Coordinates of C-alpha atoms in Angstrom, one line a residue:
Chain A
M1218 CA -19.2 -48.1 103.0
G1219 CA -15.6 -49.4 103.2
V1220 CA -13.4 -48.9 106.3
L1221 CA -15.4 -46.3 108.1
V1222 CA -12.7 -44.9 110.4
N1223 CA -9.0 -45.8 110.3
L1224 CA -6.1 -45.2 112.7
L1225 CA -5.6 -41.6 111.4
D1226 CA -9.3 -40.8 112.2
Y1227 CA -9.0 -42.3 115.7
L1228 CA -5.8 -40.3 116.3
V1229 CA -7.5 -37.0 115.3
L1230 CA -10.6 -37.8 117.3
L1231 CA -8.9 -39.0 120.5
G1232 CA -6.1 -36.4 120.2
T1233 CA -8.5 -33.5 120.1
M1234 CA -11.1 -34.7 122.6
V1235 CA -8.8 -36.1 125.3
G1236 CA -6.2 -33.4 124.7
I1237 CA -8.7 -30.5 125.2
A1238 CA -10.1 -32.2 128.3
A1239 CA -6.7 -32.8 129.8
Y1240 CA -5.6 -29.3 129.0
G1241 CA -8.7 -27.9 130.7
M1242 CA -8.1 -30.0 133.9
W1243 CA -4.4 -29.0 134.0
R1244 CA -5.0 -25.3 133.5
T1245 CA -7.7 -25.1 136.2
R1246 CA -6.0 -27.4 138.8
G1247 CA -6.1 -26.2 142.4
R1248 CA -9.2 -24.0 142.3
N1249 CA -10.2 -24.0 146.0
S1250 CA -12.5 -20.9 146.4
L1251 CA -16.2 -21.3 145.7
S1252 CA -16.1 -18.1 143.5
A1253 CA -13.3 -19.5 141.4
Y1254 CA -14.9 -22.9 141.1
L1255 CA -18.4 -21.7 140.2
K1256 CA -17.6 -18.4 138.4
G1257 CA -14.1 -19.0 137.3
S1258 CA -11.3 -16.5 138.0
Q1259 CA -13.5 -13.9 136.3
T1260 CA -10.8 -12.9 133.9
A1261 CA -12.4 -14.2 130.7
G1262 CA -12.6 -11.9 127.8
W1263 CA -15.6 -11.4 125.5
G1264 CA -14.3 -13.9 122.9
T1265 CA -14.2 -16.7 125.5
I1266 CA -17.6 -15.7 126.9
G1267 CA -19.0 -15.6 123.4
L1268 CA -17.7 -18.9 122.3
S1269 CA -18.8 -20.5 125.6
V1270 CA -22.3 -19.2 125.3
M1271 CA -22.4 -20.5 121.7
A1272 CA -20.9 -23.9 122.6
T1273 CA -23.5 -24.4 125.4
Q1274 CA -26.4 -23.8 123.0
A1275 CA -24.9 -25.9 120.1
S1276 CA -25.2 -29.5 121.0
A1277 CA -24.1 -32.5 118.9
I1278 CA -27.5 -32.8 117.4
T1279 CA -27.0 -29.2 116.0
F1280 CA -24.2 -30.5 113.8
M1281 CA -25.9 -33.8 112.9
S1282 CA -29.5 -32.7 112.5
T1283 CA -29.2 -29.2 111.1
P1284 CA -27.5 -30.2 107.8
G1285 CA -30.2 -32.9 107.6
Q1286 CA -32.8 -30.2 108.0
G1287 CA -31.2 -28.3 105.2
Y1288 CA -31.1 -31.4 103.0
E1289 CA -34.8 -32.2 103.6
S1290 CA -36.5 -28.9 104.0
G1291 CA -34.0 -26.2 102.9
L1292 CA -33.1 -23.0 104.7
G1293 CA -36.5 -22.2 106.3
F1294 CA -35.3 -23.5 109.7
V1295 CA -33.0 -20.5 110.0
Q1296 CA -36.1 -18.4 111.0
N1297 CA -36.2 -20.4 114.2
Y1298 CA -33.3 -18.2 115.3
F1299 CA -34.7 -14.8 114.4
G1300 CA -35.6 -14.2 118.1
V1301 CA -32.1 -14.8 119.3
P1302 CA -30.4 -11.4 118.6
L1303 CA -33.4 -9.5 120.0
A1304 CA -33.4 -11.7 123.2
L1305 CA -29.7 -11.2 123.6
I1306 CA -30.0 -7.5 123.5
L1307 CA -32.6 -7.6 126.3
V1308 CA -30.5 -10.0 128.4
A1309 CA -27.4 -7.8 127.9
A1310 CA -29.3 -4.6 128.7
I1311 CA -31.6 -5.7 131.6
F1312 CA -30.8 -9.2 133.0
L1313 CA -27.0 -9.2 133.0
P1314 CA -26.3 -5.8 134.8
L1315 CA -28.5 -6.9 137.7
Y1316 CA -26.9 -10.3 138.0
R1317 CA -23.4 -8.7 137.9
R1318 CA -24.4 -5.9 140.3
L1319 CA -25.7 -8.4 142.9
D1320 CA -22.7 -10.6 142.3
V1321 CA -24.9 -13.8 142.3
Y1322 CA -23.7 -17.3 141.6
T1323 CA -27.0 -18.4 140.1
A1324 CA -29.9 -16.7 138.4
Y1325 CA -32.2 -18.0 141.2
E1326 CA -30.3 -16.1 143.9
F1327 CA -31.6 -12.9 142.1
L1328 CA -35.2 -14.1 142.7
G1329 CA -34.3 -14.5 146.4
R1330 CA -33.0 -11.0 146.6
R1331 CA -35.9 -9.5 144.6
F1332 CA -38.7 -11.6 146.2
D1333 CA -38.0 -14.1 149.0
A1334 CA -36.5 -17.5 149.8
K1335 CA -39.4 -19.6 148.7
T1336 CA -39.6 -18.0 145.2
R1337 CA -35.8 -18.6 144.8
L1338 CA -36.2 -22.2 145.7
L1339 CA -39.2 -22.6 143.3
G1340 CA -37.2 -21.1 140.4
A1341 CA -34.2 -23.3 141.2
A1342 CA -36.4 -26.4 141.6
L1343 CA -38.1 -25.9 138.2
F1344 CA -34.6 -25.5 136.6
L1345 CA -33.2 -28.7 138.3
L1346 CA -36.3 -30.7 137.4
Q1347 CA -36.3 -29.7 133.7
R1348 CA -32.6 -29.6 133.1
G1349 CA -31.9 -32.7 135.2
L1350 CA -34.4 -34.8 133.3
A1351 CA -33.1 -33.5 130.0
A1352 CA -29.4 -34.1 131.0
G1353 CA -29.2 -37.6 129.6
I1354 CA -30.2 -36.6 126.1
T1355 CA -27.2 -34.5 125.2
I1356 CA -25.1 -37.7 125.7
Y1357 CA -27.6 -40.2 124.4
A1358 CA -28.7 -38.5 121.2
P1359 CA -25.3 -38.4 119.4
A1360 CA -24.2 -41.7 121.0
I1361 CA -27.2 -43.6 119.4
I1362 CA -26.4 -42.2 116.0
L1363 CA -22.6 -42.7 116.2
S1364 CA -23.0 -46.2 117.6
T1365 CA -25.5 -47.1 114.8
V1366 CA -23.3 -45.8 112.1
F1367 CA -19.9 -47.1 113.3
G1368 CA -21.2 -50.2 115.0
W1369 CA -19.7 -49.1 118.3
R1370 CA -21.4 -50.4 121.5
L1371 CA -23.9 -47.9 122.6
D1372 CA -23.3 -48.3 126.3
V1373 CA -19.5 -48.0 125.9
T1374 CA -19.9 -44.8 123.8
I1375 CA -22.2 -43.3 126.4
V1376 CA -20.1 -44.2 129.4
L1377 CA -16.7 -43.2 127.9
S1378 CA -17.9 -39.8 126.6
G1379 CA -19.9 -39.3 129.8
L1380 CA -16.9 -40.1 132.1
L1381 CA -14.7 -37.7 130.1
V1382 CA -17.0 -34.8 130.5
I1383 CA -17.6 -35.6 134.2
A1384 CA -13.9 -35.7 134.9
Y1385 CA -13.0 -32.3 133.6
T1386 CA -16.2 -30.6 134.8
V1387 CA -15.8 -31.9 138.3
A1388 CA -12.0 -31.2 138.4
G1389 CA -11.9 -27.7 137.0
G1390 CA -15.4 -26.3 137.6
S1391 CA -16.8 -23.4 135.6
E1392 CA -13.4 -22.2 134.3
A1393 CA -12.6 -25.6 132.9
V1394 CA -15.9 -25.6 131.1
N1395 CA -15.3 -22.2 129.5
L1396 CA -11.7 -23.0 128.6
T1397 CA -12.4 -26.3 127.0
Q1398 CA -15.4 -24.9 125.2
K1399 CA -13.2 -22.3 123.5
Y1400 CA -11.0 -25.1 122.0
Q1401 CA -14.0 -27.3 121.3
M1402 CA -15.6 -24.5 119.3
A1403 CA -12.3 -24.1 117.4
V1404 CA -12.5 -27.8 116.5
I1405 CA -16.2 -27.4 115.5
F1406 CA -15.5 -24.3 113.3
G1407 CA -12.4 -26.0 111.8
G1408 CA -14.3 -29.2 111.0
M1409 CA -17.4 -27.5 109.5
V1410 CA -15.3 -25.1 107.3
T1411 CA -13.2 -28.1 106.1
A1412 CA -16.4 -30.1 105.3
F1413 CA -17.8 -27.1 103.4
I1414 CA -14.6 -26.7 101.3
V1415 CA -14.3 -30.4 100.6
L1416 CA -18.0 -30.4 99.6
L1417 CA -17.5 -27.6 97.2
I1418 CA -14.5 -29.4 95.7
K1419 CA -16.6 -32.6 95.4
L1420 CA -19.3 -31.0 93.3
P1421 CA -19.0 -31.7 89.6
S1422 CA -16.2 -29.5 88.0
W1423 CA -18.6 -28.1 85.4
L1424 CA -21.1 -26.9 88.1
T1425 CA -20.6 -23.3 89.2
L1426 CA -21.7 -22.1 92.6
T1427 CA -24.5 -20.2 90.9
D1428 CA -25.6 -23.4 89.1
A1429 CA -25.6 -25.2 92.5
L1430 CA -27.8 -22.5 94.0
T1431 CA -30.0 -22.6 90.9
V1432 CA -30.5 -26.3 91.4
A1433 CA -31.2 -25.9 95.1
G1434 CA -33.6 -23.0 94.5
G1435 CA -35.4 -25.0 91.8
F1436 CA -36.1 -27.7 94.4
K1437 CA -37.3 -25.0 96.9
K1438 CA -34.3 -25.5 99.3
L1439 CA -33.5 -21.8 99.4
E1440 CA -36.8 -20.4 100.8
A1441 CA -35.2 -18.9 103.8
V1442 CA -37.8 -16.3 104.8
D1443 CA -41.5 -16.9 104.8
F1444 CA -43.7 -13.9 105.3
S1445 CA -46.9 -16.0 105.4
L1446 CA -49.4 -15.3 108.3
D1447 CA -50.6 -18.9 108.2
V1448 CA -50.2 -20.1 111.8
H1449 CA -50.1 -23.7 110.7
R1450 CA -46.8 -23.2 108.9
R1451 CA -44.0 -24.4 111.2
Y1452 CA -41.4 -21.8 110.3
T1453 CA -42.3 -18.2 109.4
I1454 CA -40.6 -14.9 110.1
W1455 CA -43.3 -14.1 112.6
S1456 CA -43.2 -17.4 114.6
G1457 CA -39.4 -17.1 114.5
M1458 CA -39.3 -13.6 115.9
L1459 CA -42.2 -13.9 118.4
G1460 CA -41.9 -17.5 119.5
G1461 CA -38.1 -17.4 119.2
L1462 CA -37.9 -14.2 121.3
F1463 CA -39.8 -15.9 124.2
L1464 CA -37.8 -19.1 124.0
S1465 CA -34.4 -17.3 123.7
L1466 CA -35.2 -14.9 126.5
S1467 CA -36.1 -17.7 128.8
Y1468 CA -33.0 -19.8 127.7
F1469 CA -30.4 -17.1 127.8
G1470 CA -31.8 -15.0 130.6
T1471 CA -32.9 -17.6 133.2
D1472 CA -31.3 -21.0 132.4
Q1473 CA -28.4 -21.4 134.7
S1474 CA -26.4 -23.3 132.1
Q1475 CA -26.2 -20.1 130.1
V1476 CA -26.2 -17.6 132.9
Q1477 CA -23.2 -19.3 134.5
R1478 CA -21.3 -18.8 131.2
Y1479 CA -21.6 -15.1 131.0
L1480 CA -21.2 -14.5 134.7
H1481 CA -17.6 -15.7 134.1
G1482 CA -16.6 -12.6 132.3
A1483 CA -13.8 -10.3 133.6
S1484 CA -16.2 -7.4 133.7
L1485 CA -19.7 -6.4 132.7
R1486 CA -18.3 -5.1 129.4
E1487 CA -16.7 -8.5 128.5
S1488 CA -19.9 -10.4 129.4
R1489 CA -22.1 -8.0 127.4
L1490 CA -19.8 -8.1 124.4
G1491 CA -19.7 -11.9 124.6
L1492 CA -23.5 -11.9 124.3
M1493 CA -23.5 -9.4 121.5
F1494 CA -21.0 -11.6 119.7
N1495 CA -23.7 -14.3 119.7
G1496 CA -26.3 -11.8 118.7
V1497 CA -24.3 -11.0 115.5
C1498 CA -23.0 -14.5 114.8
K1499 CA -25.9 -16.9 115.6
I1500 CA -28.1 -16.4 112.5
P1501 CA -25.1 -16.5 110.0
M1502 CA -23.8 -19.6 111.8
Q1503 CA -27.1 -21.5 111.5
F1504 CA -27.5 -20.3 107.9
F1505 CA -24.0 -21.7 107.2
I1506 CA -24.8 -25.1 108.7
L1507 CA -28.2 -25.3 106.9
L1508 CA -26.5 -24.2 103.6
L1509 CA -24.0 -27.1 104.1
G1510 CA -27.1 -29.4 104.1
V1511 CA -28.5 -27.8 101.0
L1512 CA -25.2 -28.3 99.2
V1513 CA -25.1 -31.9 100.3
F1514 CA -28.6 -32.1 98.6
V1515 CA -27.1 -30.6 95.4
F1516 CA -24.1 -33.0 95.7
Y1517 CA -26.5 -36.0 95.9
Q1518 CA -28.2 -34.8 92.7
F1519 CA -25.1 -35.9 90.8
E1520 CA -24.1 -38.8 93.0
R1521 CA -26.8 -41.4 93.9
P1522 CA -27.7 -41.1 97.6
P1523 CA -28.9 -44.0 99.8
V1524 CA -32.7 -44.4 99.6
Y1525 CA -32.7 -44.4 103.4
F1526 CA -29.8 -42.7 105.2
N1527 CA -29.8 -44.9 108.3
E1528 CA -27.9 -47.6 106.4
A1529 CA -27.5 -49.9 109.3
A1530 CA -31.3 -50.2 109.7
W1531 CA -31.7 -50.5 105.9
N1532 CA -29.1 -53.3 105.7
Y1533 CA -30.6 -55.2 108.6
Q1534 CA -34.1 -55.1 107.2
A1535 CA -32.8 -55.9 103.7
R1536 CA -31.4 -59.1 105.2
H1537 CA -34.4 -59.9 107.5
G1538 CA -37.8 -60.1 105.8
A1539 CA -38.3 -56.8 104.0
G1540 CA -35.5 -57.4 101.5
A1541 CA -37.7 -57.9 98.4
Q1542 CA -39.7 -54.7 99.0
L1543 CA -36.6 -52.7 99.7
H1544 CA -34.7 -53.9 96.7
A1545 CA -37.7 -53.0 94.5
I1546 CA -37.8 -49.5 95.9
E1547 CA -34.0 -49.2 95.5
S1548 CA -34.2 -50.2 91.9
D1549 CA -37.0 -47.6 91.2
F1550 CA -35.1 -45.0 93.1
A1551 CA -31.9 -45.6 91.0
A1552 CA -33.9 -45.3 87.7
V1553 CA -35.6 -42.1 88.9
H1554 CA -32.3 -40.6 90.1
A1555 CA -30.6 -41.3 86.7
R1556 CA -33.5 -39.6 84.9
K1557 CA -33.4 -36.7 87.2
Q1558 CA -29.7 -36.3 86.7
R1559 CA -30.2 -36.0 82.9
L1560 CA -33.0 -33.5 83.4
I1561 CA -31.0 -31.3 85.7
R1562 CA -28.2 -31.3 83.1
A1563 CA -30.7 -30.3 80.4
W1564 CA -32.2 -27.6 82.6
L1565 CA -28.8 -26.0 83.3
D1566 CA -27.7 -26.3 79.6
A1567 CA -30.9 -24.5 78.6
K1568 CA -30.3 -21.9 81.2
H1569 CA -26.8 -21.2 80.0
A1570 CA -28.1 -21.1 76.4
G1571 CA -30.8 -18.6 77.4
D1572 CA -33.6 -21.0 76.2
E1573 CA -36.3 -20.1 78.7
P1574 CA -39.0 -22.5 77.5
A1575 CA -36.6 -25.5 77.5
E1576 CA -35.3 -24.4 80.9
A1577 CA -38.8 -24.3 82.4
A1578 CA -39.8 -27.6 80.9
S1579 CA -36.6 -29.4 82.1
R1580 CA -36.9 -27.8 85.5
A1581 CA -40.6 -28.9 85.9
A1582 CA -39.6 -32.5 84.8
A1583 CA -36.7 -32.6 87.3
Q1584 CA -39.1 -31.3 90.0
A1585 CA -41.5 -34.1 89.2
A1586 CA -38.7 -36.7 89.3
Q1587 CA -37.6 -35.3 92.7
A1588 CA -41.2 -35.6 94.0
R1589 CA -41.1 -39.3 92.8
S1590 CA -37.8 -39.8 94.7
D1591 CA -39.4 -38.3 97.8
V1592 CA -42.4 -40.8 97.5
L1593 CA -40.0 -43.7 97.2
R1594 CA -38.0 -42.5 100.3
A1595 CA -41.3 -42.3 102.2
D1596 CA -42.2 -45.8 101.0
A1597 CA -38.8 -47.1 102.2
R1598 CA -39.3 -45.5 105.6
A1599 CA -42.8 -47.0 105.9
V1600 CA -41.4 -50.5 105.1
I1601 CA -38.6 -50.2 107.6
Q1602 CA -40.9 -48.9 110.3
R1603 CA -43.5 -51.6 109.7
A1604 CA -40.7 -54.2 110.0
D1605 CA -39.3 -52.6 113.2
P1606 CA -41.4 -50.0 114.9
Q1607 CA -38.5 -49.1 117.2
T1608 CA -36.6 -47.6 114.2
S1609 CA -37.1 -43.8 113.9
A1610 CA -38.9 -42.9 110.7
N1611 CA -36.8 -39.7 110.4
D1612 CA -33.4 -40.5 108.8
A1613 CA -32.5 -36.8 108.4
D1614 CA -30.1 -37.1 111.4
Y1615 CA -28.0 -39.6 109.4
V1616 CA -27.7 -37.5 106.2
F1617 CA -24.6 -35.5 107.1
I1618 CA -22.7 -38.3 108.9
T1619 CA -23.4 -40.6 105.8
F1620 CA -22.0 -37.9 103.5
V1621 CA -18.9 -37.5 105.8
L1622 CA -18.2 -41.2 105.9
D1623 CA -18.8 -42.0 102.3
H1624 CA -17.1 -39.0 100.7
L1625 CA -14.6 -37.2 103.0
P1626 CA -11.0 -38.3 103.3
H1627 CA -9.6 -40.1 106.3
G1628 CA -8.4 -37.6 108.9
V1629 CA -11.2 -35.2 107.9
I1630 CA -13.6 -38.0 109.0
G1631 CA -11.9 -38.1 112.4
L1632 CA -12.1 -34.3 112.6
L1633 CA -15.9 -34.3 111.8
V1634 CA -16.6 -37.0 114.4
A1635 CA -14.5 -34.9 116.8
V1636 CA -16.9 -32.0 115.9
I1637 CA -19.9 -34.1 117.0
F1638 CA -18.2 -35.2 120.2
A1639 CA -16.9 -31.6 121.0
A1640 CA -20.4 -30.3 120.6
A1641 CA -21.8 -33.1 122.8
L1642 CA -19.2 -32.6 125.6
S1643 CA -19.4 -28.8 125.5
S1644 CA -23.1 -28.6 126.0
K1645 CA -23.1 -31.5 128.5
A1646 CA -20.3 -29.7 130.6
S1647 CA -22.4 -26.5 130.9
E1648 CA -25.4 -28.5 132.0
L1649 CA -23.5 -30.5 134.7
N1650 CA -21.8 -27.3 135.9
A1651 CA -25.1 -25.5 136.2
L1652 CA -26.9 -28.4 137.9
G1653 CA -24.0 -28.8 140.4
S1654 CA -23.9 -25.0 141.1
T1655 CA -27.6 -24.7 141.6
T1656 CA -27.8 -27.7 143.9
T1657 CA -24.9 -26.4 146.0
V1658 CA -25.8 -22.7 146.1
D1659 CA -29.6 -22.7 146.1
F1660 CA -30.2 -25.8 148.1
Y1661 CA -27.2 -27.2 150.0
R1662 CA -25.7 -23.8 151.2
H1663 CA -29.1 -22.1 151.5
M1664 CA -31.0 -24.8 153.4
L1665 CA -28.6 -27.4 154.9
Q1666 CA -25.1 -26.0 155.6
R1667 CA -25.2 -22.2 155.8
E1668 CA -21.9 -21.6 157.6
A1669 CA -19.0 -23.6 156.2
S1670 CA -15.6 -22.9 154.6
D1671 CA -15.1 -22.3 150.9
A1672 CA -13.2 -25.6 150.6
H1673 CA -16.3 -27.4 152.0
Y1674 CA -18.6 -25.8 149.4
V1675 CA -16.2 -26.6 146.6
A1676 CA -16.1 -30.2 147.7
A1677 CA -19.9 -30.3 147.9
S1678 CA -20.2 -28.7 144.4
K1679 CA -17.8 -31.4 143.0
W1680 CA -19.9 -34.2 144.5
F1681 CA -23.1 -32.7 143.3
T1682 CA -21.7 -32.2 139.8
A1683 CA -20.5 -35.8 139.7
L1684 CA -23.9 -37.0 141.1
W1685 CA -25.7 -35.2 138.3
G1686 CA -23.2 -36.7 135.8
V1687 CA -24.0 -40.2 137.0
V1688 CA -27.8 -39.4 136.9
A1689 CA -27.3 -38.2 133.3
L1690 CA -25.3 -41.3 132.4
A1691 CA -27.9 -43.6 133.9
F1692 CA -30.7 -41.8 132.1
A1693 CA -28.8 -42.0 128.8
L1694 CA -28.2 -45.8 129.3
F1695 CA -32.0 -46.3 129.8
A1696 CA -33.2 -43.6 127.4
H1697 CA -34.2 -46.1 124.7
L1698 CA -37.2 -46.9 127.0
V1699 CA -38.7 -43.4 126.2
E1700 CA -40.4 -43.2 122.9
N1701 CA -39.4 -40.2 120.7
L1702 CA -36.8 -38.9 123.1
I1703 CA -35.9 -35.5 121.8
Q1704 CA -39.5 -34.5 121.4
A1705 CA -40.2 -35.6 125.0
V1706 CA -37.4 -33.4 126.3
N1707 CA -38.6 -30.4 124.2
I1708 CA -42.1 -30.9 125.6
L1709 CA -40.7 -31.0 129.1
G1710 CA -38.7 -27.8 128.5
S1711 CA -41.7 -26.0 127.1
I1712 CA -43.9 -27.0 130.0
F1713 CA -41.5 -25.4 132.6
Y1714 CA -39.7 -22.7 130.6
G1715 CA -42.7 -20.3 130.4
V1716 CA -43.3 -20.2 134.1
V1717 CA -39.7 -19.6 134.9
L1718 CA -39.5 -16.7 132.4
G1719 CA -42.7 -15.4 134.0
L1720 CA -41.0 -15.3 137.4
F1721 CA -38.1 -13.3 136.0
L1722 CA -40.3 -10.9 134.0
V1723 CA -42.4 -10.1 137.1
A1724 CA -39.1 -9.5 138.9
F1725 CA -37.8 -7.1 136.3
F1726 CA -40.9 -5.2 135.1
F1727 CA -43.6 -5.4 137.8
R1728 CA -42.1 -3.7 140.8
R1729 CA -45.3 -3.7 143.0
V1730 CA -45.6 -7.5 142.8
G1731 CA -44.0 -9.3 145.8
G1732 CA -42.7 -12.8 146.6
T1733 CA -45.9 -14.3 148.0
A1734 CA -48.1 -13.2 145.1
V1735 CA -45.5 -14.4 142.4
F1736 CA -44.9 -17.7 144.2
W1737 CA -48.5 -18.7 144.2
A1738 CA -48.9 -17.2 140.7
A1739 CA -46.1 -19.4 139.4
L1740 CA -47.5 -22.5 141.1
S1741 CA -51.0 -21.7 139.7
A1742 CA -49.5 -21.1 136.2
Q1743 CA -47.6 -24.3 136.3
T1744 CA -50.7 -26.2 137.3
L1745 CA -52.6 -24.5 134.5
V1746 CA -49.9 -25.6 132.0
F1747 CA -50.1 -29.2 133.3
V1748 CA -53.9 -29.2 133.0
L1749 CA -53.8 -27.7 129.5
Y1750 CA -51.1 -30.1 128.4
F1751 CA -53.2 -33.1 129.3
T1752 CA -56.5 -31.7 127.9
L1753 CA -55.5 -29.7 124.8
T1754 CA -53.8 -30.8 121.6
I1755 CA -52.1 -27.6 120.6
S1756 CA -48.4 -27.5 119.7
Y1757 CA -46.2 -27.7 122.8
L1758 CA -44.4 -24.5 121.9
W1759 CA -47.4 -22.5 122.9
Y1760 CA -46.9 -23.6 126.5
N1761 CA -43.9 -21.2 126.7
L1762 CA -46.2 -18.3 126.0
I1763 CA -49.1 -19.6 128.1
G1764 CA -47.0 -20.3 131.2
C1765 CA -45.2 -17.0 131.0
A1766 CA -48.4 -14.9 130.5
A1767 CA -50.3 -16.8 133.2
C1768 CA -47.5 -16.3 135.7
V1769 CA -47.4 -12.6 135.1
L1770 CA -51.2 -12.2 135.0
F1771 CA -51.8 -14.3 138.1
G1772 CA -49.1 -12.4 139.9
L1773 CA -50.7 -9.0 139.2
I1774 CA -54.1 -10.2 140.2
L1775 CA -52.9 -11.9 143.4
Q1776 CA -50.9 -8.9 144.4
A1777 CA -53.9 -6.6 143.8
L1778 CA -56.1 -8.9 145.9
K1779 CA -53.5 -9.3 148.7
G1780 CA -52.3 -5.8 149.2
P1781 CA -48.7 -4.9 150.1
D1782 CA -46.2 -7.8 150.5
D1783 CA -44.9 -8.7 153.9
Q1784 CA -42.2 -11.3 153.2
P1785 CA -38.6 -10.3 153.8
A1786 CA -36.2 -10.5 150.8
E1787 CA -33.0 -12.4 151.4
A1788 CA -29.9 -10.8 152.5
P1789 CA -26.9 -11.0 150.2
A1790 CA -25.1 -14.3 150.7
T1791 CA -21.7 -14.3 152.2
P1792 CA -19.4 -16.2 149.9
Chain B
M798 CA -40.8 -5.4 156.6
K799 CA -40.4 -3.9 153.1
S800 CA -42.9 -3.5 150.4
A801 CA -42.3 -5.2 147.0
E802 CA -41.4 -1.8 145.5
Q803 CA -38.9 -1.1 148.2
K804 CA -37.3 -4.5 147.7
W805 CA -37.0 -3.8 144.0
S806 CA -35.4 -0.4 144.8
A807 CA -32.9 -2.1 147.1
V808 CA -32.0 -4.6 144.4
A809 CA -31.7 -2.0 141.7
A810 CA -29.6 0.3 143.8
A811 CA -27.4 -2.4 145.3
P812 CA -23.8 -1.2 145.6
S813 CA -22.0 -2.5 142.6
G814 CA -18.9 -4.7 143.2
P815 CA -16.0 -4.6 140.8
A816 CA -17.8 -7.2 138.7
G817 CA -20.8 -5.0 138.2
V818 CA -19.1 -1.7 137.3
D819 CA -20.8 -0.4 134.2
E820 CA -18.4 0.9 131.6
G821 CA -18.6 1.8 127.9
P822 CA -18.1 -0.7 125.2
G823 CA -14.8 0.9 124.2
L824 CA -15.2 0.0 120.5
P825 CA -14.3 2.4 117.7
W826 CA -17.5 3.8 116.2
L827 CA -19.6 2.1 118.9
R828 CA -18.9 4.2 122.0
T829 CA -22.2 3.6 123.8
W830 CA -24.1 0.5 124.6
R831 CA -27.1 1.9 122.8
R832 CA -25.1 2.0 119.6
V833 CA -23.9 -1.6 120.2
Y834 CA -27.4 -2.8 120.5
G835 CA -28.4 -0.7 117.5
F836 CA -25.5 -2.4 115.5
V837 CA -26.7 -5.9 116.6
F838 CA -30.3 -5.1 115.6
A839 CA -29.1 -3.6 112.3
G840 CA -27.1 -6.8 111.7
F841 CA -30.3 -8.8 112.4
V842 CA -32.3 -6.7 109.9
L843 CA -29.5 -7.0 107.3
N844 CA -29.4 -10.8 107.8
V845 CA -33.2 -11.0 107.2
L846 CA -33.0 -8.8 104.1
L847 CA -30.1 -10.8 102.7
L848 CA -31.9 -14.1 103.3
A849 CA -35.1 -12.7 101.8
L850 CA -33.0 -11.6 98.8
L851 CA -31.5 -15.1 98.4
S852 CA -35.0 -16.7 98.6
W853 CA -36.3 -14.3 95.9
A854 CA -33.2 -14.6 93.6
F855 CA -33.3 -18.4 93.4
S856 CA -37.1 -18.9 93.7

């Protein structure tokens, strides 16, 4: 790589990021009522709501890892999102009207109104525990990759991006988050579409789009839907629809970082349409990002890719000890790539000539060459990991950023790095906003300071948001101490999400179950999940289903044993 | 003291503030929420069909 980023790239990057943050702070200055600070001025239309919900879910890793997923495994990952439209319909039809009708600040206030104070605090505590621990990752994950690729100092990258998001989230509250997310999504869409167009232009001029898809299909990168009933396969239409439905229902319906986004709407109609916008757009958007990765794969059939996409780790190991092995692998890889290129050309020529036997033979030979390339890549990963066990074996996260840096023009590079930062800041802002709101409304106002002015609660909310921001920064700075970070956070989420969803499902669908029964049911279900987690070896995704089912079942049993509930529900809070 | 069912009724029947007023979607061709949900669901089915078609066409 030559000069990675130049002045133009830095101008685009800083101009978009700092400009959007400054505009958000300026537009939302002087918000002194708690309602305006936590729910915004409630004038947002469905477009703002829809983009805000989308921006909250799409973190920086979405735009770095998903094209890498497409490159490595093809389109199959899109099935992971098949539960999203179904979940959003349920949230819009059932969850949202009740939240709006009760005019709550947080989803957990609803639990207090439906059940009692202790159930509300339990729901809020589970959210704070899970989201608070995960908060550092949304800053750390992109920072570690960007600092590795660009050679920036990791701590400086973390602190500067963290301080920027803390500044506008604390200053402008929920409205600033929604407002900035709208423009950050515009940067993200603009960047991804630009990358897509430049990628198409960069493909060989003789290669039509149909040819490109033929090559991708020949290497099994276009297997988007798998109807297999094999439960061991990671992505199938069934696991996507069932597992995805549970995950998405829990995330969109009960996670305050999402609930706060759609409570911001000018009316129930705007909030509902914002959710439906995501229901329509989510699968095509993920398909588009994966297709980008698939086309990067096709591009690299005609342009030799690095053997290992984390080039900083490769270069370091090549200079320190593992050089001979890596150079041997690289030399084999180059030879295999050159042979594969000739075979692909012969395969497409035979296809255009209608020579089916020659087409089949060339395709099979190209597939064998690809399999050999994959083996060499795996060998390189093993060598690098043996030399430095701290290096992640998975280099898929580096595929897209490597393509951007090596093949896109300056200016566009700055725009694509801005995409990654925009995604990181937008999801981080929602998290901090939700953590600050829940701490203020469900704990501080509810337990410590019940009668105070709006200005007092706004100030408290700002302090709590800043505090969570500092916690997230501290965690991000020390995150390297945790092995396999992202998986650790996903496991953490799966351990708690099921029980929280169970609480809400009991609230909505089991009218006879009261607060005491569901409270003890949730604690028992959470204990069961912990015990199972430490004794079984099943995939952590199953804990979403187990926690939810156990909470509902225990609630019904305890209520039947206990008889009618006797705990008072909470009175509506006075803002 | 209220039973759980009475609490649920109180929550479900809570007087709606201006933020909670239920109104139609106001979209041409999609005049009820049921139709909007049907449209989103149909879009989901169409997405799956198109993706399956893509998988089959280039397999």
